[in-house]
Coordinates of C-alpha atoms and ligand atoms in Angstrom, one line a residue:
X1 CA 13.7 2.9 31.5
X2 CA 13.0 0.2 29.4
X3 CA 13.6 1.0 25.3
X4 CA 11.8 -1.7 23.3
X5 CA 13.7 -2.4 20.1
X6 CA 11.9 -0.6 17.2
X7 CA 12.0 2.3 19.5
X8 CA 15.4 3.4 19.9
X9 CA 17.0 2.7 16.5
X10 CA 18.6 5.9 14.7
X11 CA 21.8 6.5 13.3
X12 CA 22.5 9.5 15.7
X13 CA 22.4 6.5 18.4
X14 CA 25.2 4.2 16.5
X15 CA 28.2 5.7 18.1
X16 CA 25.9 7.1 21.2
X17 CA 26.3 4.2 24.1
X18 CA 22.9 5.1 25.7
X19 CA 20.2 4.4 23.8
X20 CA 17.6 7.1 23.3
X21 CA 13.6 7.2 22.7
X22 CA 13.1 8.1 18.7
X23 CA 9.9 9.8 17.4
X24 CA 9.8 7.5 14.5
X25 CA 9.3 3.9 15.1
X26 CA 10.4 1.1 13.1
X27 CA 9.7 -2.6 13.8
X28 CA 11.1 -5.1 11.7
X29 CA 8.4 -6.4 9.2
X30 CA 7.6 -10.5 10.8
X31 CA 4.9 -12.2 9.4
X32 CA 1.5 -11.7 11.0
X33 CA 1.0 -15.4 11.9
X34 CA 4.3 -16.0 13.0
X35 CA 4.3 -12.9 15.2
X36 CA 1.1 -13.7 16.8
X37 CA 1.7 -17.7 17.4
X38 CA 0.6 -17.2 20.7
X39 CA -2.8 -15.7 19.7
X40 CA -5.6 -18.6 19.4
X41 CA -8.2 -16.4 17.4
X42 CA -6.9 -13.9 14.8
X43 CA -10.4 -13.0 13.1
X44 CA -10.1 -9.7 13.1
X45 CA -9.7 -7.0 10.4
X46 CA -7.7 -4.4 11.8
X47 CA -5.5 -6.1 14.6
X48 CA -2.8 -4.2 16.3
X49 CA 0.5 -5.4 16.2
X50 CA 1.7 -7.3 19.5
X51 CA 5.0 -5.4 19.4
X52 CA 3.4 -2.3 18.5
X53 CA 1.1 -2.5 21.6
X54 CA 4.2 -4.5 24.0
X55 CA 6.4 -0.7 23.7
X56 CA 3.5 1.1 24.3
X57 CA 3.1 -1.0 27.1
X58 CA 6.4 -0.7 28.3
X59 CA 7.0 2.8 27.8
X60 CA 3.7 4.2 28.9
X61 CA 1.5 1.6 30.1
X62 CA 0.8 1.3 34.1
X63 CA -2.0 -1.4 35.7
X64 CA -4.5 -1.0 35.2
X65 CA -5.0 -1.0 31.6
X66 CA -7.9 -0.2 29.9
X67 CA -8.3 -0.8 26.5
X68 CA -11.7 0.7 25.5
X69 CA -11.9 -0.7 22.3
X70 CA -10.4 -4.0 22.6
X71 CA -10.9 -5.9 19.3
X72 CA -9.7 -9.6 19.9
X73 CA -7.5 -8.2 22.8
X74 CA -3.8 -7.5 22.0
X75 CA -3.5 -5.2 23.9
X76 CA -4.9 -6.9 27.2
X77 CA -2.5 -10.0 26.0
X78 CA 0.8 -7.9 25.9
X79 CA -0.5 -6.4 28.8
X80 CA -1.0 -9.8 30.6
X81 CA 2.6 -10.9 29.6
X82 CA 4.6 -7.7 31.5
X83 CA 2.7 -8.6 34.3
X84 CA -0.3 -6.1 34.2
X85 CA -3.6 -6.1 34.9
X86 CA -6.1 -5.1 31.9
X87 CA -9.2 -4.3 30.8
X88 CA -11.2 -4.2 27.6
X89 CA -14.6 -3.4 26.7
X90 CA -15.6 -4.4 23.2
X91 CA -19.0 -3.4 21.2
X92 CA -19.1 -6.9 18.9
X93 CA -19.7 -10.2 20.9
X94 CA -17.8 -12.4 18.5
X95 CA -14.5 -10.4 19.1
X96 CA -15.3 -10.0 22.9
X97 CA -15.2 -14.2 22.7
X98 CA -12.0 -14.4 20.9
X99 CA -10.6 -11.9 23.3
X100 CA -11.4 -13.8 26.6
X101 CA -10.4 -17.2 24.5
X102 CA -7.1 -16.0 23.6
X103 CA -6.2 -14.8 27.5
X104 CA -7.5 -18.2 28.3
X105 CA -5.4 -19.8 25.9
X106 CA -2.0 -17.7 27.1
X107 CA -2.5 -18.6 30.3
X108 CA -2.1 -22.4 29.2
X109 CA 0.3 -21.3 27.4
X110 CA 2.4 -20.0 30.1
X111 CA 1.8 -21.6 33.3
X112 CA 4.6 -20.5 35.4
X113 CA 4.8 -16.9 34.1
X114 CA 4.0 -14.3 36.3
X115 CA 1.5 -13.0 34.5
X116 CA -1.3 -10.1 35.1
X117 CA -5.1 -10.7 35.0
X118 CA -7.0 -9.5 32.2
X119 CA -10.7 -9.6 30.5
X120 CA -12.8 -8.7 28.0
X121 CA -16.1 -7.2 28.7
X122 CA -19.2 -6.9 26.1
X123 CA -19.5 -3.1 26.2
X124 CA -19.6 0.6 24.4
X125 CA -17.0 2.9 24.5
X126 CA -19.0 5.9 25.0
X127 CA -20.3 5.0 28.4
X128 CA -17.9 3.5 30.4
X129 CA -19.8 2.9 33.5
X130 CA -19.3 -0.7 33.5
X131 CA -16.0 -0.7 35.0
X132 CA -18.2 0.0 37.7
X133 CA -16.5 3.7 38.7
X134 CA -12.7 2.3 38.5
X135 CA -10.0 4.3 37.6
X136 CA -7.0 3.6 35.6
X137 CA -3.6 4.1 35.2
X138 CA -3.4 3.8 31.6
X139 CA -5.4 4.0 28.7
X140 CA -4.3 2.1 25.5
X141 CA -6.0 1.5 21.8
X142 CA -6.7 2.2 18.4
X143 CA -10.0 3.4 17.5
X144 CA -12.0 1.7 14.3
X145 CA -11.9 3.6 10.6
X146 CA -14.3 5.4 9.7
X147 CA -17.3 4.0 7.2
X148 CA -15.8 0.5 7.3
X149 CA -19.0 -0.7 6.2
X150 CA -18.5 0.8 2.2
X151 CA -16.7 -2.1 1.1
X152 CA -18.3 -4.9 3.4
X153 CA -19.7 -8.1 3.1
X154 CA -22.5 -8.9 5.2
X155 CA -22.1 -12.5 5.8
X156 CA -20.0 -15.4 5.8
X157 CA -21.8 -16.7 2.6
X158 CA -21.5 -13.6 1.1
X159 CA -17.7 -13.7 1.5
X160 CA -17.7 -17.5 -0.2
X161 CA -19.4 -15.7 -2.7
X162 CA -17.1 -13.0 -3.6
X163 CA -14.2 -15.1 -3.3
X164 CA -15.8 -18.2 -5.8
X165 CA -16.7 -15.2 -8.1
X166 CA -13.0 -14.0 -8.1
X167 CA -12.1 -17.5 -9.0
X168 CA -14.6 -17.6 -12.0
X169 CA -13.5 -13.9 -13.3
X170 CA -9.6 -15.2 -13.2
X171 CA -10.7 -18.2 -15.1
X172 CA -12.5 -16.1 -17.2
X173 CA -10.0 -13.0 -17.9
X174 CA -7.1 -14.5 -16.0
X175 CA -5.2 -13.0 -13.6
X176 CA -5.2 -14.2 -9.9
X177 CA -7.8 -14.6 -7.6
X178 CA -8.3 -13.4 -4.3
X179 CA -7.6 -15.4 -1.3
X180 CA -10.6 -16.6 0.7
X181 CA -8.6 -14.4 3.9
X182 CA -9.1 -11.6 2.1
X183 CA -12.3 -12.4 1.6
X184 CA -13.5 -12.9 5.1
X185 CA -11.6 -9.6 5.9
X186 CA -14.7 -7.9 4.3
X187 CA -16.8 -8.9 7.0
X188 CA -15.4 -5.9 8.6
X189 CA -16.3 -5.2 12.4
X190 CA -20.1 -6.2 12.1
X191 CA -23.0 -4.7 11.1
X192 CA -24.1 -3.1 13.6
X193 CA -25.0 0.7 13.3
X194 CA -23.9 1.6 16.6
X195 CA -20.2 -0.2 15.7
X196 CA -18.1 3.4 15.4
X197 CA -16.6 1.9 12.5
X198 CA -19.8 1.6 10.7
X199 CA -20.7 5.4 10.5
X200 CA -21.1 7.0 7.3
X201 CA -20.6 11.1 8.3
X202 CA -17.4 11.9 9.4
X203 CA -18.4 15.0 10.7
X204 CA -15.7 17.6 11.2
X205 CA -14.1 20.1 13.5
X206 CA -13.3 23.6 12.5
X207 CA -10.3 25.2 14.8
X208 CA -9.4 28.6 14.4
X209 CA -6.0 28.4 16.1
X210 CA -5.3 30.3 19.0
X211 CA -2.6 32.9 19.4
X212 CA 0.7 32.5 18.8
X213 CA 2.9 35.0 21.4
X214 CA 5.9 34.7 18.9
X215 CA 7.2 38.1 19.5
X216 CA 7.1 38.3 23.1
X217 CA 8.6 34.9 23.6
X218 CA 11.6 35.9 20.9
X219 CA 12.2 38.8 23.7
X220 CA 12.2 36.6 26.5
X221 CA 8.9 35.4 26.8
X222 CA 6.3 35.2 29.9
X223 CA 4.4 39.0 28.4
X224 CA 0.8 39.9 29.3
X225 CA -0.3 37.7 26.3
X226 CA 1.4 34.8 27.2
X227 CA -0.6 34.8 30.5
X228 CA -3.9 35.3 28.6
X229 CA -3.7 32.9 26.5
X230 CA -3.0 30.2 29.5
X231 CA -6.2 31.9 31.2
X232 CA -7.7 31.3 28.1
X233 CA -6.9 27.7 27.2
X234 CA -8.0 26.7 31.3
X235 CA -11.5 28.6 30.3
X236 CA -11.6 26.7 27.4
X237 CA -10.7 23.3 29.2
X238 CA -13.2 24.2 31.7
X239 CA -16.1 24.5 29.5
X240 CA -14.7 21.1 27.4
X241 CA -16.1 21.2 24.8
X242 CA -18.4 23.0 22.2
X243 CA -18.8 26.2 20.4
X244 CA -16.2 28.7 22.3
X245 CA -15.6 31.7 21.5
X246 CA -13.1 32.8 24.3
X247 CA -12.3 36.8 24.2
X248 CA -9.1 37.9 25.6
X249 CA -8.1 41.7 24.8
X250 CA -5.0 40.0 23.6
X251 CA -1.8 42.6 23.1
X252 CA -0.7 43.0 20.1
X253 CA 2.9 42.3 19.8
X254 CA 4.0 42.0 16.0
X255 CA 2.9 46.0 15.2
X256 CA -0.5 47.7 15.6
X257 CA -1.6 47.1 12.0
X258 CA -5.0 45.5 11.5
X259 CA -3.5 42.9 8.9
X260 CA -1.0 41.5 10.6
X261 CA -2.9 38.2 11.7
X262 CA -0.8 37.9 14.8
X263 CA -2.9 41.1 16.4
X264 CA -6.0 39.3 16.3
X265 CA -7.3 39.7 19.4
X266 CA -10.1 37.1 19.8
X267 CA -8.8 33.7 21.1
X268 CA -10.2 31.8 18.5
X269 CA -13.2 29.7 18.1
X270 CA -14.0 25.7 17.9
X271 CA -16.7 24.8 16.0
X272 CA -17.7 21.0 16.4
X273 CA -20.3 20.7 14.5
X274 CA -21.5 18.1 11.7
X275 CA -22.5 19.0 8.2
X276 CA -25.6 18.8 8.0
X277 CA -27.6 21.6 9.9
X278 CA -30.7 19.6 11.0
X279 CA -33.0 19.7 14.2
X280 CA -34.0 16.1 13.6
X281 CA -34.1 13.5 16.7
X282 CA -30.5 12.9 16.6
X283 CA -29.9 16.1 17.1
X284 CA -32.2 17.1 20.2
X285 CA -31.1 13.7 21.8
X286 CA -27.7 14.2 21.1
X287 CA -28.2 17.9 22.8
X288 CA -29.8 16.1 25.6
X289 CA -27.0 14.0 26.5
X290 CA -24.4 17.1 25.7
X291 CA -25.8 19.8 28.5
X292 CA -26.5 16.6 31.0
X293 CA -23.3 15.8 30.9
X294 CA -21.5 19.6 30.3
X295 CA -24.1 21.8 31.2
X296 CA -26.1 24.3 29.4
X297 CA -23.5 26.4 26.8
X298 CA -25.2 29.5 25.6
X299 CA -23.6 28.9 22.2
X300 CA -24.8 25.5 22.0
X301 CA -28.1 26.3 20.2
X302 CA -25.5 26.7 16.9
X303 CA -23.5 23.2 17.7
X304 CA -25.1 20.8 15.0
X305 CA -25.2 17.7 16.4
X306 CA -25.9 14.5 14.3
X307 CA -24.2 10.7 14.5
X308 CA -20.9 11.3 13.1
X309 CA -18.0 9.6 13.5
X310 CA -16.2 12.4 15.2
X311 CA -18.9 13.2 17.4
X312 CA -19.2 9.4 18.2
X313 CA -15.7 9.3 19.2
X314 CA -15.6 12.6 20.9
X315 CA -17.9 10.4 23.5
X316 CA -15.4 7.8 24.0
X317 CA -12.3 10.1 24.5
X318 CA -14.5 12.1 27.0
X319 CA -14.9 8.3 28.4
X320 CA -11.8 8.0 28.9
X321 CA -11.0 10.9 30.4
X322 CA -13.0 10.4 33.2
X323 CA -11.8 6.7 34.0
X324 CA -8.0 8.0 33.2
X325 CA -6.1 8.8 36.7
X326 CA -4.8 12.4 37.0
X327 CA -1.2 12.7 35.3
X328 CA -1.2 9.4 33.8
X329 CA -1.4 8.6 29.6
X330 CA -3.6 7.4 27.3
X331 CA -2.2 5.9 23.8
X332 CA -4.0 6.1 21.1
X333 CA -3.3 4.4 17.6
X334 CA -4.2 6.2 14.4
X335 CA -3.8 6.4 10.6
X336 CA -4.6 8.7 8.1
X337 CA -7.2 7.6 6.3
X338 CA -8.3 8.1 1.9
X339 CA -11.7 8.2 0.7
X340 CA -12.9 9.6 -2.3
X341 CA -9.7 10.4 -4.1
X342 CA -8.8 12.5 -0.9
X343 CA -7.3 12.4 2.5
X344 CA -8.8 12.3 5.9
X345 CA -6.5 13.4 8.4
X346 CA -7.8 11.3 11.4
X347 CA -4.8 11.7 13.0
X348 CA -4.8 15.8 13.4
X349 CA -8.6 15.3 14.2
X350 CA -8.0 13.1 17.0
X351 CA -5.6 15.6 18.8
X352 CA -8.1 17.7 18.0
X353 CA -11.0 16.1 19.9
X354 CA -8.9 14.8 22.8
X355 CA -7.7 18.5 23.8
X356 CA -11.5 19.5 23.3
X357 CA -11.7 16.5 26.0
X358 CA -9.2 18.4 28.3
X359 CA -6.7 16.1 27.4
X360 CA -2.8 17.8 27.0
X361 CA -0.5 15.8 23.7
X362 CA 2.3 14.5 25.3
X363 CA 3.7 13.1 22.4
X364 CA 2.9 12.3 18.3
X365 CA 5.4 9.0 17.5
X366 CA 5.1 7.9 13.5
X367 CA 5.5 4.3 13.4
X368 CA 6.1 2.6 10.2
X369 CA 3.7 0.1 8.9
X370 CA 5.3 -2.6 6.6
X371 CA 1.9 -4.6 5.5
X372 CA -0.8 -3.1 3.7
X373 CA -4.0 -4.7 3.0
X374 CA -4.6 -5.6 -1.2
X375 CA -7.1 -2.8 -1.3
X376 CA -4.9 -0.2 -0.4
X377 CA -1.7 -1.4 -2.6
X378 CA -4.1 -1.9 -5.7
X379 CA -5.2 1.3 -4.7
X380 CA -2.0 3.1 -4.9
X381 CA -0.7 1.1 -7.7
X382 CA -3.7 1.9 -9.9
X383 CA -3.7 5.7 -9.1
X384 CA 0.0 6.2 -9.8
X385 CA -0.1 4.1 -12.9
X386 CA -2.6 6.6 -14.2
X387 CA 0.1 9.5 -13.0
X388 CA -1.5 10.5 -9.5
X389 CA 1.2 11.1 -7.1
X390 CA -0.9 9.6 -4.2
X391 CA 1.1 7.8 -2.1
X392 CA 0.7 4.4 -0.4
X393 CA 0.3 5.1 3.6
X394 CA 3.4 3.5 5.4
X395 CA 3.3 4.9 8.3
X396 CA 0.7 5.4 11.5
X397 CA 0.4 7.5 14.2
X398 CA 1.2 6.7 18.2
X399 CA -0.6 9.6 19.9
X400 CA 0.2 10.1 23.8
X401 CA -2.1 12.3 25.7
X402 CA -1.7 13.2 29.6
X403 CA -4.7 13.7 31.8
X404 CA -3.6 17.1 33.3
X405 CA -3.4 17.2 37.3
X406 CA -6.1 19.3 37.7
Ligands
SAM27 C1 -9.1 -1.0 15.3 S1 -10.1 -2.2 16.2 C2 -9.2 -2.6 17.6 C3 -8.3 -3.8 17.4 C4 -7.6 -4.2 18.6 N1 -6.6 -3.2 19.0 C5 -6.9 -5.6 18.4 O1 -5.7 -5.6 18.2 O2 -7.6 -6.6 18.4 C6 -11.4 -1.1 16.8 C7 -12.5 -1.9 17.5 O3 -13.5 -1.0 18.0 C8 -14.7 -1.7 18.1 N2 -15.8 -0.7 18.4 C9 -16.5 0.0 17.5 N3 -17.5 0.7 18.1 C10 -17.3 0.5 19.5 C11 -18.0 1.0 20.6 N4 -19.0 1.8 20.6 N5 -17.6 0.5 21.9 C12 -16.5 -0.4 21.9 N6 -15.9 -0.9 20.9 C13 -16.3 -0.4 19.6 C14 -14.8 -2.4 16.8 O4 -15.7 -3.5 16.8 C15 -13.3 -2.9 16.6 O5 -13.1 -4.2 17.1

């Protein structure tokens, strides 16, 4: 097994000989441009880093690739380089372009390498049909934030604009302007509605959690419960997604009291619903597409459907699902995200709304993130200064999901 450096470094390994897979990875901090001299086109806002996607590559990456949500393709250039075939499907034209342009300009680049073949189609995430019913081996990405739109720009001119007007105001009440980069990066992903990244619900997922068989596993495990609760998470799997509610006459291990909230005896329920409660077009299409593709759910008439971000999303895992091979992984890149003063755990919502997929975690890796963008070290800098112990996000999440066999 091949252990990319970044992944393996720990003290417990120092005086260890074998080197040994780490949940928390660190690469060493290299600057962007230097660490992506191989790239032609860099216009992106929220690349992945190529050594980032290279381990994932390497440690759970098999060809074919897909990476659903491709950006400018660094993923389908890594994948290129280890000698693997990969796919991309991108919403936005201009990054589809630089994707296909930067395999182009590697293959220049390295003539006599025995390299795989890659491209980048136009495409949408949430119907993956133009790979034409082929199946992968892998599936590898990071999905876009949520409401990128909020701080945009939405043109080139525009940016010029903001960044001549940060040169006035430093003239004016001094200080240092912003760079015209930094500018540009407020062009965002486009500004296009249907760009994931440009949705403005987040939506949300309630999860009751289901049953924990604590005492019967502390007395050897594998009780009645125990065998419920599988029945009931493959009933749950099998119906995919939607309102649940799943009843099990669950034993009741911890005492016969009502209180004790280890006797409850219902599985649980998932509610994925949006906010808003509304039977307005969105919705009924929305249904529509729901029971065509999962069938008629008697507790659907409560789901509230709407464009959110996690519903948006819960389309493109369920993509991916169906492309993914049996027993093989899909990667998936993540961060936390703050808005309004608060935090958005995107990463615990994503596990979320890949097992509501059918999808098993595998793994959660925290990988550290050494650069982040002005916003978000103003950001911190400003809120502590006035006492607010919010902290400045250093760290992402590597999220490996298994297709189960069956
Ligand atoms: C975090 S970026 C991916 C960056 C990429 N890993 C790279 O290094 O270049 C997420 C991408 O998802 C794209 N996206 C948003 N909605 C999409 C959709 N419905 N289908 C496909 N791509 C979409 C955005 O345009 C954005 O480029």
């Amino acid at each position: 097994m091949i252990f990319p450096n970044g992944t393996t470094e720990h003290p417990i390994n120092k005086s260890g000989k074998k080197k040994l897979l780490v949940s928390v990875w660190d690469f060493k901090p290299v600057h962007p441009q230097s660490e992506r001299s191989y790239y032609l086109c860099n216009d992106h806002p929220a690349k992945m880093r190529p050594c980032l996607a290279r381990a994932i590559l390497q440690i759970y990456g098999e060809s074919p690739v897909l990476d659903p949500m491709a950006g400018i393709g660094t993923t389908l250039i890594e994948a290129m380089l280890l000698g693997m075939d990969a796919v991309g499907v991108e919403f936005e034209k201009k990054f589809v372009d630089q994707a296909n342009k930067n395999i182009e300009h590697v293959r220049k680049l390295f003539p006599n390498k025995n390299l795989g073949n890659a491209i980048c189609i136009k495409g949408d995430a949430r119907d993956l049909s133009c790979l034409n019913n082929q199946r992968v081996n892998s599936v590898i990405f990071s999905p876009p934030y949520f409401n990128s739109m909020r701080s945009q720009v939405s043109s080139e001119k525009e940016a010029m604009k903001k960044y001549l007007n940060s040169i006035k105001q430093a003239k004016r009440v001094g200080g240092k302007p912003i760079s015209k980069a930094l500018a540009r990066s407020n062009l965002g992903y486009g500004t296009s509605k249907d760009n994931i990244g440009n949705i403005t619900k987040f939506g949300s997922i309630l999860f009751s959690p289901p049953y924990f068989d604590a005492l019967s596993i502390n007395k050897g495990g594998g009780s009645k419960s125990s065998i419920l609760y599988e029945e009931s998470t493959q009933e749950l799997q099998m119906k995919r997604s939607g309102l649940f509610a799943v009843k099990k006459n669950l034993p009741a291990p911890y005492s016969s009291k009502n209180g004790n909230i280890g006797n409850i005896s219902e599985f649980g329920s998932i509610i994925f619903n949006t906010p808003l409660r509304e039977a307005n077009r969105s919705y009924r299409i929305a249904k529509k597409d729901y029971e065509e593709k999962f069938g008629k759910d008697e507790n659907l008439k409560d789901i509230c459907f709407g464009r959110t971000y996690l519903g948006e999303m819960f389309k493109v895992y369920s993509e991916c699902y169906r492309v993914l091979k049996p027993n093989k992984f899909m990667v998936v890149v993540v961060k936390d995200i703050r808005r309004k003063g608060l935090t958005i755990p995107l990463g615990a919502d994503t596990i979320k709304l890949c097992q509501l997929v059918g999808f098993e975690v595998f793994d959660i890796v925290v990988n550290k993130m050494y650069f982040p963008s002005f916003w978000q070290l103003t950001h911190a800098q400003k809120t502590q200064a006035k006492g607010i112990p919010m902290t400045l996000r250093t760290h992402e999440y590597v999220l490996v999901f298994k297709k189960p066999s069956r």
